[in-house]
Short mmCIF file of C-alpha atoms and ligand atoms in Angstrom, two decimals:
data_model
loop_
_atom_site.label_atom_id
_atom_site.label_comp_id
_atom_site.label_asym_id
_atom_site.label_seq_id
_atom_site.Cartn_x
_atom_site.Cartn_y
_atom_site.Cartn_z
CA MET A 1 -25.52 21.11 -25.76
CA SER A 2 -22.81 20.45 -28.29
CA GLU A 3 -23.17 17.99 -31.13
CA ASN A 4 -20.45 15.76 -29.76
CA LYS A 5 -20.89 12.04 -29.28
CA GLU A 6 -22.42 10.66 -26.12
CA MET A 7 -19.81 9.87 -23.49
CA ILE A 8 -22.20 8.64 -20.80
CA LYS A 9 -25.84 7.74 -21.15
CA VAL A 10 -27.96 6.78 -18.18
CA GLU A 11 -31.46 5.36 -18.59
CA LYS A 12 -34.00 4.56 -15.90
CA LEU A 13 -31.27 4.17 -13.33
CA ASN A 14 -32.46 2.97 -9.92
CA LYS A 15 -30.46 2.44 -6.78
CA SER A 16 -31.52 1.46 -3.28
CA PHE A 17 -29.66 0.97 -0.04
CA GLY A 18 -31.78 -1.66 1.64
CA LYS A 19 -35.26 -0.16 1.85
CA LEU A 20 -34.02 3.35 1.06
CA HIS A 21 -34.74 4.14 -2.58
CA VAL A 22 -32.02 6.69 -3.34
CA LEU A 23 -32.06 7.04 -7.15
CA LYS A 24 -35.38 6.92 -8.97
CA ASP A 25 -35.54 6.47 -12.74
CA ILE A 26 -32.60 8.72 -13.52
CA ASP A 27 -32.13 9.61 -17.19
CA MET A 28 -29.08 11.61 -18.10
CA THR A 29 -26.71 12.14 -20.99
CA VAL A 30 -23.18 13.51 -20.86
CA LYS A 31 -21.68 14.45 -24.20
CA GLU A 32 -18.01 14.43 -24.98
CA SER A 33 -16.17 17.55 -23.75
CA ASP A 34 -19.20 18.75 -21.84
CA VAL A 35 -19.19 19.80 -18.21
CA VAL A 36 -22.35 18.62 -16.46
CA VAL A 37 -22.97 20.08 -13.02
CA LEU A 38 -25.15 18.23 -10.50
CA ILE A 39 -26.83 20.35 -7.85
CA GLY A 40 -29.35 19.58 -5.14
CA ALA A 41 -29.90 19.45 -1.42
CA SER A 42 -27.98 17.19 0.92
CA GLY A 43 -29.25 13.62 0.67
CA SER A 44 -30.82 14.10 -2.75
CA GLY A 45 -28.59 11.39 -4.25
CA LYS A 46 -25.92 13.37 -6.11
CA SER A 47 -22.98 11.39 -4.76
CA THR A 48 -24.76 8.11 -5.25
CA LEU A 49 -25.44 8.96 -8.89
CA LEU A 50 -21.82 9.93 -9.44
CA ARG A 51 -20.61 6.76 -7.74
CA CYS A 52 -22.89 4.63 -9.90
CA LEU A 53 -21.20 6.11 -12.96
CA ASN A 54 -17.85 4.58 -12.02
CA PHE A 55 -19.42 1.56 -10.35
CA LEU A 56 -18.24 2.30 -6.84
CA GLU A 57 -21.94 1.71 -6.22
CA ILE A 58 -23.69 -0.95 -8.24
CA LYS A 59 -27.07 0.05 -9.64
CA ASN A 60 -30.12 -2.08 -8.97
CA ASP A 61 -31.78 -1.38 -12.26
CA GLY A 62 -31.48 0.59 -15.47
CA LYS A 63 -28.82 1.17 -18.07
CA ILE A 64 -25.42 2.82 -17.91
CA VAL A 65 -23.81 3.26 -21.31
CA ILE A 66 -20.24 4.50 -21.45
CA GLU A 67 -18.79 5.45 -24.82
CA GLY A 68 -21.51 3.50 -26.57
CA GLU A 69 -21.06 0.35 -24.54
CA GLN A 70 -23.67 -0.79 -22.03
CA ILE A 71 -21.78 -1.72 -18.87
CA GLU A 72 -23.00 -4.56 -16.65
CA GLN A 73 -21.28 -6.03 -13.65
CA ARG A 74 -21.92 -9.55 -15.00
CA THR A 75 -20.30 -8.99 -18.36
CA HIS A 76 -17.67 -6.35 -17.79
CA ASP A 77 -14.46 -6.06 -15.84
CA LEU A 78 -15.40 -2.98 -13.83
CA ASN A 79 -11.76 -2.30 -13.03
CA LYS A 80 -11.15 -1.72 -16.72
CA VAL A 81 -14.13 0.63 -16.88
CA ARG A 82 -12.86 2.60 -13.89
CA GLU A 83 -9.54 3.16 -15.66
CA ARG A 84 -11.48 5.30 -18.13
CA VAL A 85 -13.58 7.14 -15.55
CA GLY A 86 -11.49 9.17 -13.11
CA MET A 87 -12.83 10.42 -9.79
CA VAL A 88 -11.96 13.23 -7.42
CA PHE A 89 -13.33 13.11 -3.89
CA GLN A 90 -14.39 15.74 -1.38
CA HIS A 91 -11.76 14.57 1.10
CA PHE A 92 -8.98 14.08 -1.49
CA ASN A 93 -8.20 10.52 -0.33
CA LEU A 94 -4.54 10.84 -1.22
CA PHE A 95 -2.38 7.91 -0.15
CA PRO A 96 -0.61 9.25 2.97
CA HIS A 97 2.19 6.66 2.88
CA LYS A 98 3.31 7.74 -0.58
CA THR A 99 4.89 10.95 -1.81
CA VAL A 100 3.02 13.22 -4.18
CA LEU A 101 4.76 11.60 -7.15
CA GLY A 102 4.22 8.15 -5.57
CA ASN A 103 0.49 8.87 -5.48
CA ILE A 104 0.48 9.83 -9.12
CA ILE A 105 2.49 6.94 -10.56
CA GLU A 106 0.81 4.26 -8.42
CA ALA A 107 -2.03 3.35 -10.75
CA PRO A 108 -0.25 3.85 -14.09
CA THR A 109 2.58 1.54 -13.00
CA GLN A 110 0.53 -1.00 -11.05
CA VAL A 111 -2.59 -1.13 -13.19
CA LYS A 112 -1.42 -0.25 -16.68
CA GLY A 113 2.08 -1.64 -16.31
CA ILE A 114 3.73 1.55 -17.52
CA LYS A 115 7.47 1.74 -16.85
CA LYS A 116 8.36 3.69 -13.74
CA GLU A 117 10.63 6.20 -15.52
CA GLN A 118 7.92 6.91 -18.06
CA ALA A 119 5.27 7.31 -15.35
CA ILE A 120 7.51 9.68 -13.41
CA LYS A 121 8.11 11.78 -16.50
CA GLU A 122 4.39 12.03 -17.24
CA GLY A 123 3.60 12.57 -13.57
CA LYS A 124 5.90 15.57 -13.37
CA VAL A 125 4.26 17.09 -16.42
CA LEU A 126 0.86 16.68 -14.74
CA LEU A 127 2.15 18.24 -11.53
CA ASP A 128 3.43 21.21 -13.50
CA LYS A 129 0.03 21.49 -15.06
CA VAL A 130 -1.75 21.73 -11.69
CA GLY A 131 0.91 24.18 -10.51
CA LEU A 132 2.74 21.86 -8.12
CA GLY A 133 5.84 21.01 -10.11
CA ASP A 134 8.11 21.62 -7.11
CA LYS A 135 6.16 19.41 -4.70
CA TYR A 136 6.69 15.99 -6.24
CA ASN A 137 8.90 14.68 -3.46
CA VAL A 138 6.87 15.67 -0.39
CA TYR A 139 4.27 13.69 1.51
CA PRO A 140 0.61 14.77 1.26
CA SER A 141 0.44 15.66 4.96
CA THR A 142 2.66 18.68 4.29
CA LEU A 143 0.31 20.15 1.68
CA SER A 144 -2.59 22.58 2.07
CA GLY A 145 -6.10 21.37 1.24
CA GLY A 146 -6.07 23.11 -2.12
CA GLN A 147 -2.72 21.56 -3.00
CA LYS A 148 -3.95 18.12 -1.93
CA GLN A 149 -6.97 18.40 -4.17
CA ARG A 150 -4.84 19.47 -7.12
CA VAL A 151 -2.60 16.44 -6.54
CA ALA A 152 -5.72 14.29 -6.45
CA ILE A 153 -6.78 15.73 -9.79
CA ALA A 154 -3.33 15.02 -11.24
CA ARG A 155 -3.48 11.48 -9.84
CA ALA A 156 -6.77 10.82 -11.60
CA LEU A 157 -5.49 12.39 -14.83
CA ALA A 158 -2.44 10.12 -14.77
CA MET A 159 -4.68 7.26 -15.87
CA LYS A 160 -5.64 9.32 -18.94
CA PRO A 161 -9.36 8.93 -18.29
CA ASP A 162 -12.01 9.85 -20.84
CA VAL A 163 -14.32 11.28 -18.16
CA MET A 164 -13.67 12.88 -14.81
CA LEU A 165 -16.14 12.79 -11.92
CA PHE A 166 -15.85 15.38 -9.14
CA ASP A 167 -17.78 14.93 -5.89
CA GLU A 168 -17.83 18.29 -4.11
CA PRO A 169 -14.13 18.86 -4.78
CA THR A 170 -14.02 22.18 -2.92
CA SER A 171 -16.42 21.55 -0.03
CA ALA A 172 -13.69 20.55 2.41
CA LEU A 173 -11.49 23.54 1.60
CA ASP A 174 -10.95 26.81 3.41
CA PRO A 175 -12.64 29.55 1.36
CA GLU A 176 -9.37 31.10 0.25
CA LEU A 177 -8.25 27.78 -1.29
CA VAL A 178 -11.39 27.11 -3.34
CA GLY A 179 -10.29 29.32 -6.23
CA GLU A 180 -7.10 27.46 -7.09
CA VAL A 181 -8.96 24.14 -7.40
CA LEU A 182 -11.78 25.62 -9.45
CA SER A 183 -9.30 27.25 -11.81
CA THR A 184 -7.51 23.91 -12.28
CA MET A 185 -10.88 22.37 -13.12
CA LYS A 186 -11.66 25.19 -15.49
CA ASP A 187 -8.38 24.64 -17.33
CA LEU A 188 -9.27 20.99 -17.64
CA ALA A 189 -12.70 21.82 -19.04
CA GLU A 190 -11.14 24.18 -21.56
CA GLU A 191 -8.85 21.40 -22.77
CA GLY A 192 -11.99 19.45 -23.60
CA MET A 193 -12.18 17.01 -20.71
CA THR A 194 -15.63 15.53 -20.18
CA MET A 195 -16.63 16.25 -16.60
CA VAL A 196 -19.49 15.53 -14.21
CA VAL A 197 -19.24 17.78 -11.19
CA VAL A 198 -21.24 17.80 -7.97
CA THR A 199 -20.76 21.22 -6.44
CA HIS A 200 -22.33 24.03 -4.49
CA GLU A 201 -20.19 26.58 -6.35
CA MET A 202 -22.87 28.20 -8.48
CA GLY A 203 -20.40 30.64 -9.99
CA PHE A 204 -18.43 27.72 -11.39
CA ALA A 205 -21.61 26.01 -12.60
CA ARG A 206 -22.67 29.13 -14.46
CA GLU A 207 -19.29 29.95 -15.93
CA VAL A 208 -17.85 26.54 -16.76
CA GLY A 209 -20.92 24.28 -16.89
CA ASP A 210 -22.51 23.33 -20.19
CA TRP A 211 -25.49 21.68 -18.55
CA VAL A 212 -26.91 21.81 -15.04
CA VAL A 213 -28.95 19.03 -13.46
CA TYR A 214 -31.03 19.71 -10.36
CA MET A 215 -31.83 16.69 -8.21
CA HIS A 216 -34.32 16.37 -5.42
CA ASP A 217 -35.18 13.27 -3.44
CA GLY A 218 -33.51 10.85 -5.87
CA LYS A 219 -35.07 12.32 -9.00
CA ILE A 220 -33.95 14.77 -11.63
CA VAL A 221 -36.39 17.63 -11.25
CA GLU A 222 -35.04 19.87 -13.96
CA SER A 223 -32.02 20.27 -16.18
CA GLY A 224 -30.88 22.81 -18.70
CA ARG A 225 -28.22 25.22 -19.78
CA PRO A 226 -26.85 27.11 -16.77
CA LYS A 227 -28.26 30.45 -17.88
CA GLU A 228 -31.77 29.06 -18.39
CA LEU A 229 -31.82 27.02 -15.22
CA PHE A 230 -30.41 29.69 -12.96
CA ASP A 231 -32.25 32.66 -14.44
CA ASN A 232 -35.53 31.03 -15.41
CA PRO A 233 -36.09 27.84 -13.45
CA LYS A 234 -39.33 26.24 -14.57
CA GLU A 235 -40.06 24.07 -11.56
CA GLU A 236 -41.10 25.48 -8.24
CA ARG A 237 -38.73 23.14 -6.38
CA THR A 238 -35.80 24.42 -8.40
CA GLN A 239 -36.78 27.99 -7.64
CA GLU A 240 -36.98 27.19 -3.94
CA PHE A 241 -33.62 25.45 -3.96
CA LEU A 242 -31.90 28.25 -5.84
CA SER A 243 -33.30 30.95 -3.61
CA SER A 244 -32.27 28.97 -0.54
CA ILE A 245 -28.61 28.83 -1.59
CA LEU A 246 -28.13 32.23 -3.22
CA MET B 1 25.40 -8.26 50.67
CA SER B 2 26.63 -11.79 50.33
CA GLY B 3 23.29 -12.61 48.66
CA ILE B 4 23.93 -10.07 45.94
CA LYS B 5 27.48 -11.27 45.46
CA HIS B 6 26.20 -14.85 45.27
CA PHE B 7 23.71 -13.84 42.56
CA PHE B 8 26.44 -12.21 40.50
CA ASP B 9 28.63 -15.30 40.88
CA VAL B 10 25.78 -17.49 39.64
CA PHE B 11 25.05 -15.08 36.80
CA ILE B 12 28.69 -15.07 35.62
CA ASN B 13 29.32 -18.78 36.12
CA SER B 14 26.12 -19.79 34.32
CA LEU B 15 26.74 -17.62 31.25
CA ASP B 16 27.61 -20.61 29.04
CA VAL B 17 24.48 -22.65 29.77
CA PHE B 18 22.19 -19.63 29.62
CA ILE B 19 23.62 -18.54 26.27
CA GLU B 20 22.53 -21.92 24.90
CA GLY B 21 19.05 -21.39 26.34
CA PHE B 22 19.04 -17.84 25.05
CA LYS B 23 19.69 -19.04 21.50
CA ILE B 24 16.82 -21.49 21.73
CA THR B 25 14.47 -18.84 23.11
CA ILE B 26 15.39 -16.50 20.25
CA ASN B 27 14.96 -19.24 17.66
CA LEU B 28 11.62 -20.28 19.12
CA SER B 29 10.41 -16.69 19.29
CA VAL B 30 11.53 -15.67 15.82
CA ALA B 31 10.16 -18.80 14.17
CA SER B 32 6.86 -18.74 16.05
CA LEU B 33 6.29 -15.02 15.56
CA ILE B 34 7.00 -15.16 11.83
CA ILE B 35 4.54 -18.02 11.46
CA ALA B 36 2.08 -16.31 13.82
CA PHE B 37 2.25 -13.18 11.68
CA ILE B 38 1.40 -15.14 8.53
CA ILE B 39 -1.42 -16.96 10.35
CA GLY B 40 -2.63 -13.65 11.76
CA LEU B 41 -2.64 -11.91 8.38
CA PHE B 42 -4.49 -14.87 6.87
CA PHE B 43 -7.24 -14.94 9.50
CA ALA B 44 -7.51 -11.13 9.52
CA ILE B 45 -8.27 -11.28 5.80
CA LEU B 46 -10.82 -14.06 6.39
CA LYS B 47 -12.50 -11.89 9.00
CA ILE B 48 -12.81 -8.85 6.76
CA SER B 49 -13.89 -10.90 3.75
CA ASN B 50 -17.57 -10.66 3.06
CA VAL B 51 -17.91 -14.44 3.03
CA LYS B 52 -19.82 -15.69 6.07
CA ILE B 53 -18.21 -19.13 6.18
CA LEU B 54 -14.71 -17.68 6.13
CA GLN B 55 -15.62 -15.27 8.92
CA TRP B 56 -16.95 -18.17 10.98
CA ILE B 57 -13.75 -20.14 10.49
CA ALA B 58 -11.72 -17.17 11.73
CA ASP B 59 -14.10 -16.62 14.66
CA ALA B 60 -13.86 -20.29 15.65
CA TYR B 61 -10.08 -20.20 15.61
CA ILE B 62 -9.92 -17.06 17.71
CA TRP B 63 -12.51 -18.47 20.11
CA VAL B 64 -10.49 -21.64 20.67
CA VAL B 65 -7.26 -19.74 21.27
CA ARG B 66 -8.87 -17.24 23.61
CA GLY B 67 -10.88 -19.86 25.43
CA THR B 68 -8.08 -22.24 26.42
CA PRO B 69 -4.84 -21.71 28.34
CA LEU B 70 -1.66 -21.52 26.30
CA ILE B 71 -0.14 -24.39 28.26
CA VAL B 72 -3.05 -26.62 27.20
CA GLN B 73 -2.58 -25.60 23.57
CA ILE B 74 1.12 -26.40 23.80
CA PHE B 75 0.52 -29.86 25.28
CA VAL B 76 -2.26 -30.73 22.85
CA LEU B 77 -0.17 -29.69 19.86
CA TYR B 78 2.92 -31.36 21.32
CA TYR B 79 1.28 -34.75 21.85
CA GLY B 80 -0.78 -34.35 18.70
CA LEU B 81 2.00 -33.30 16.38
CA THR B 82 4.88 -35.33 17.71
CA GLU B 83 2.88 -38.54 17.69
CA ILE B 84 0.92 -38.11 14.50
CA ILE B 85 3.31 -36.44 12.11
CA LEU B 86 6.57 -36.94 13.99
CA LEU B 87 7.45 -33.29 14.37
CA ASP B 88 10.36 -32.70 16.70
CA LYS B 89 9.97 -30.93 20.02
CA PHE B 90 11.25 -27.60 18.78
CA TRP B 91 8.78 -27.38 15.91
CA ALA B 92 5.93 -28.67 18.06
CA GLY B 93 6.71 -25.84 20.48
CA VAL B 94 6.88 -23.35 17.62
CA ALA B 95 3.53 -24.62 16.37
CA GLY B 96 1.91 -24.18 19.79
CA LEU B 97 3.26 -20.65 20.23
CA ALA B 98 2.41 -19.60 16.68
CA PHE B 99 -1.09 -21.06 16.92
CA HIS B 100 -1.61 -18.98 20.04
CA SER B 101 -0.09 -15.63 18.99
CA GLY B 102 -1.66 -15.91 15.54
CA ALA B 103 -5.12 -15.31 16.95
CA TYR B 104 -4.11 -12.15 18.77
CA ILE B 105 -2.14 -10.89 15.77
CA ALA B 106 -5.18 -11.57 13.56
CA GLU B 107 -7.28 -9.33 15.76
CA ILE B 108 -4.61 -6.60 15.77
CA ILE B 109 -4.27 -6.64 11.98
CA ARG B 110 -8.03 -6.79 11.43
CA GLY B 111 -8.51 -3.77 13.71
CA ALA B 112 -5.76 -1.87 11.90
CA ILE B 113 -7.18 -2.64 8.45
CA GLN B 114 -10.65 -1.56 9.53
CA SER B 115 -9.27 1.66 11.01
CA ILE B 116 -8.04 2.82 7.60
CA ASP B 117 -10.42 5.34 6.06
CA LYS B 118 -12.81 3.82 3.51
CA GLY B 119 -11.87 6.65 1.17
CA GLN B 120 -8.48 4.98 0.68
CA THR B 121 -10.09 1.88 -0.80
CA GLU B 122 -12.40 4.00 -2.93
CA ALA B 123 -9.50 6.05 -4.24
CA GLY B 124 -7.64 2.88 -5.21
CA ARG B 125 -10.68 1.29 -6.83
CA SER B 126 -11.56 4.51 -8.68
CA LEU B 127 -8.12 4.38 -10.32
CA GLY B 128 -8.83 0.93 -11.72
CA MET B 129 -6.98 -1.04 -9.06
CA THR B 130 -8.47 -4.43 -8.18
CA SER B 131 -9.53 -5.09 -4.61
CA GLY B 132 -6.49 -7.32 -4.08
CA LEU B 133 -4.08 -4.73 -5.43
CA THR B 134 -5.72 -2.01 -3.35
CA MET B 135 -5.42 -4.16 -0.25
CA ARG B 136 -1.76 -4.95 -0.91
CA ARG B 137 -0.51 -1.57 -2.08
CA ILE B 138 -2.76 0.91 -0.28
CA ILE B 139 -4.45 -0.57 2.78
CA LEU B 140 -1.96 -3.07 4.25
CA PRO B 141 1.06 -0.72 4.26
CA GLN B 142 -0.97 1.85 6.20
CA ALA B 143 -2.50 -0.79 8.47
CA PHE B 144 0.91 -2.24 9.37
CA ARG B 145 2.20 1.18 10.30
CA ARG B 146 -0.74 1.72 12.53
CA ALA B 147 -0.33 -1.77 14.04
CA VAL B 148 3.37 -1.46 14.89
CA PRO B 149 2.88 -0.56 18.58
CA SER B 150 0.31 -3.31 19.19
CA LEU B 151 2.29 -5.85 17.20
CA GLY B 152 5.42 -4.96 19.17
CA ASN B 153 3.49 -5.50 22.36
CA GLN B 154 2.18 -8.85 21.13
CA PHE B 155 5.72 -9.90 20.13
CA ILE B 156 6.91 -9.14 23.66
CA ILE B 157 4.12 -11.28 25.08
CA GLY B 158 5.05 -14.01 22.61
CA ILE B 159 8.69 -14.01 23.70
CA LYS B 160 7.78 -14.26 27.36
CA ASP B 161 5.18 -16.95 26.62
CA SER B 162 7.85 -19.05 24.92
CA SER B 163 9.02 -19.93 28.46
CA LEU B 164 6.06 -22.31 28.66
CA VAL B 165 7.56 -24.73 26.15
CA SER B 166 10.03 -25.70 28.88
CA PHE B 167 7.16 -27.91 30.06
CA ILE B 168 7.53 -30.09 26.97
CA GLY B 169 11.20 -30.39 27.80
CA MET B 170 12.75 -27.60 25.76
CA GLN B 171 15.91 -26.25 27.36
CA GLU B 172 15.23 -22.64 26.42
CA LEU B 173 15.96 -19.85 28.93
CA PHE B 174 13.37 -20.84 31.49
CA GLY B 175 14.11 -24.54 31.07
CA VAL B 176 17.78 -23.85 31.75
CA ALA B 177 16.91 -21.86 34.88
CA SER B 178 14.70 -24.65 36.23
CA THR B 179 17.26 -27.35 35.51
CA GLN B 180 20.14 -25.38 37.00
CA GLY B 181 18.08 -24.44 40.02
CA SER B 182 17.18 -28.00 40.88
CA ASN B 183 20.62 -29.41 40.04
CA ASN B 184 22.23 -26.97 42.45
CA PHE B 185 19.41 -26.98 45.04
CA ASP B 186 19.62 -23.19 44.69
CA TYR B 187 16.56 -21.76 42.93
CA LEU B 188 16.36 -18.02 43.50
CA PRO B 189 19.64 -16.87 41.86
CA PHE B 190 18.86 -18.85 38.71
CA TYR B 191 15.33 -17.51 38.41
CA LEU B 192 16.65 -13.99 38.99
CA THR B 193 19.27 -14.61 36.32
CA VAL B 194 16.66 -15.72 33.80
CA ALA B 195 14.57 -12.65 34.65
CA VAL B 196 17.55 -10.48 33.66
CA TYR B 197 17.79 -12.22 30.28
CA TYR B 198 14.10 -11.65 29.53
CA LEU B 199 14.38 -8.02 30.62
CA ILE B 200 17.27 -7.47 28.22
CA ILE B 201 15.47 -9.09 25.30
CA VAL B 202 12.33 -7.05 25.94
CA LEU B 203 14.35 -3.86 26.33
CA VAL B 204 16.08 -4.39 22.98
CA LEU B 205 12.78 -5.16 21.26
CA THR B 206 11.13 -2.11 22.80
CA VAL B 207 13.90 0.15 21.53
CA LEU B 208 13.63 -1.38 18.04
CA VAL B 209 9.86 -0.90 17.95
CA ASN B 210 10.22 2.71 19.07
CA MET B 211 12.77 3.36 16.35
CA LEU B 212 10.47 1.81 13.77
CA GLU B 213 7.57 3.93 14.98
CA LYS B 214 9.64 7.11 14.68
CA LYS B 215 10.78 6.23 11.22
CA MET B 216 7.25 5.52 10.06
CA ALA B 217 5.86 8.67 11.63
CA GLN B 218 7.89 10.72 9.16
CA SER B 219 5.33 10.56 6.38
CA ASP B 220 2.27 11.21 8.57
N1 ATP C 301 -23.67 3.33 1.52
C1 ATP C 301 -24.89 3.78 1.91
N2 ATP C 301 -25.68 3.01 2.68
C2 ATP C 301 -26.90 3.45 3.05
N3 ATP C 301 -27.42 4.64 2.71
C3 ATP C 301 -26.67 5.46 1.95
C4 ATP C 301 -25.37 5.07 1.51
N4 ATP C 301 -24.85 6.08 0.77
C5 ATP C 301 -25.80 7.03 0.75
N5 ATP C 301 -26.89 6.67 1.45
C6 ATP C 301 -28.13 7.47 1.62
O1 ATP C 301 -28.59 7.78 0.34
C7 ATP C 301 -29.13 9.09 0.31
C8 ATP C 301 -28.44 9.89 -0.77
O2 ATP C 301 -27.09 10.07 -0.38
P1 ATP C 301 -26.04 10.85 -1.28
O3 ATP C 301 -24.75 10.78 -0.54
O4 ATP C 301 -26.07 10.33 -2.65
O5 ATP C 301 -26.61 12.32 -1.24
P2 ATP C 301 -25.91 13.67 -1.71
O6 ATP C 301 -26.89 14.34 -2.61
O7 ATP C 301 -24.57 13.40 -2.25
O8 ATP C 301 -25.81 14.49 -0.37
P3 ATP C 301 -24.65 15.47 0.16
O9 ATP C 301 -24.88 16.81 -0.46
O10 ATP C 301 -24.88 15.50 1.63
O11 ATP C 301 -23.33 14.85 -0.20
C9 ATP C 301 -28.97 9.64 1.70
O12 ATP C 301 -30.18 9.49 2.39
C10 ATP C 301 -27.90 8.78 2.31
O13 ATP C 301 -28.08 8.68 3.70
MG1 MG C 302 -22.62 13.83 -1.61
#
């Protein structure tokens, strides 16, 4: 791992839904500019962990420290925290009643109070960056899945977040559209964006990831550099999981 | 044949009085439906709030409206409001109609809000939008679009229901028909005439709602 400062630090994080104990004593650190990849079987708690990091789910117990500041629902305006932690969803969740550009300028203008002209200018730059500069005026329903997800990435970036969370960003895509989204994410990683990515794309994890975390049944079983974890998994569970998906 | 000719004579000769009734029906309907919409939105939000007491209040309101005939609601509000706070007949009628439609509109809006994918709220919140801002900017615009057909239908019911305020002495369309019918000892042509007026109003509203639906379908 790089020597950069800690962007996110999670200590003894616990989360339950009613009687279902979903996250058990999670400890995790994400350093600035690192790409951390979360892998694990369905139901192991990957999404829940990600959603705790931007407080879409509220933890029951433990510490979440973001950029050196311990965040608690009681003492912090979580909306302000979420401005700094962008999220991209499996099913894009674009706003269907707004154009592509409308999606992108919504939060900067409504939340940050940025002037519309300014937001439009910045939004078009972001759309160029994700390769959709000509699509700003269309509605999301006219886009392919891969294009939708790239718009969703641009929408999150428009808030100039310090961290980006991705929850299976390519799982809902036709195979031929996965590449364009992964390459957009790779570009982002190369620019130094701090990212936490839940994915089943092991090629991406190996190539772009700085750190891989394997979860099973609400616990972190093993974590390490991609090469170590994929080529020499220490835990039997990790070995089983890896051989089941490869 | 002479019956049909007689009906047309009545229709033409009664244009003046019916136009007066028509204006009152439109005023009653527009005023009551605007207020009903605000009431409906308010109680829909109470129902989807996570606060038990607020949900109960909304449930109680909807229960009362569903559980009693509109004519009873109109009379209770008429005698209640005109005697206690000296509201005039028109506004008492508006209050009765709005009180009634509001409950049905609340259920329509609540259903539409709850039909919007949860991912929409999460996307809004993940961008730093507050729950209120997300509701106003992301959820409600989509919910209203989805509710247009049902709301249009409820508006049509509301317009037809406004005929019941003739029983508190309003000379709206139906009141005019009743009065004219008994003054002339000639009921059928006047009731047929009033039916034509309602049909025209409903036809115009239906066309407007269809146009609105088409326009809104463009982005989906
Ligand atoms: N809002 C919720 N209410 C109740 N249970 C939930 C909720 N969200 C998740 N769970 C449960 O928590 C467990 C972990 O779910 P989570 O979505 O975090 O898993 P995941 O690792 O992301 O799985 P997948 O690969 O299928 O997305 C599952 O058993 C799930 O059913
Ligand atoms: Mg998941």
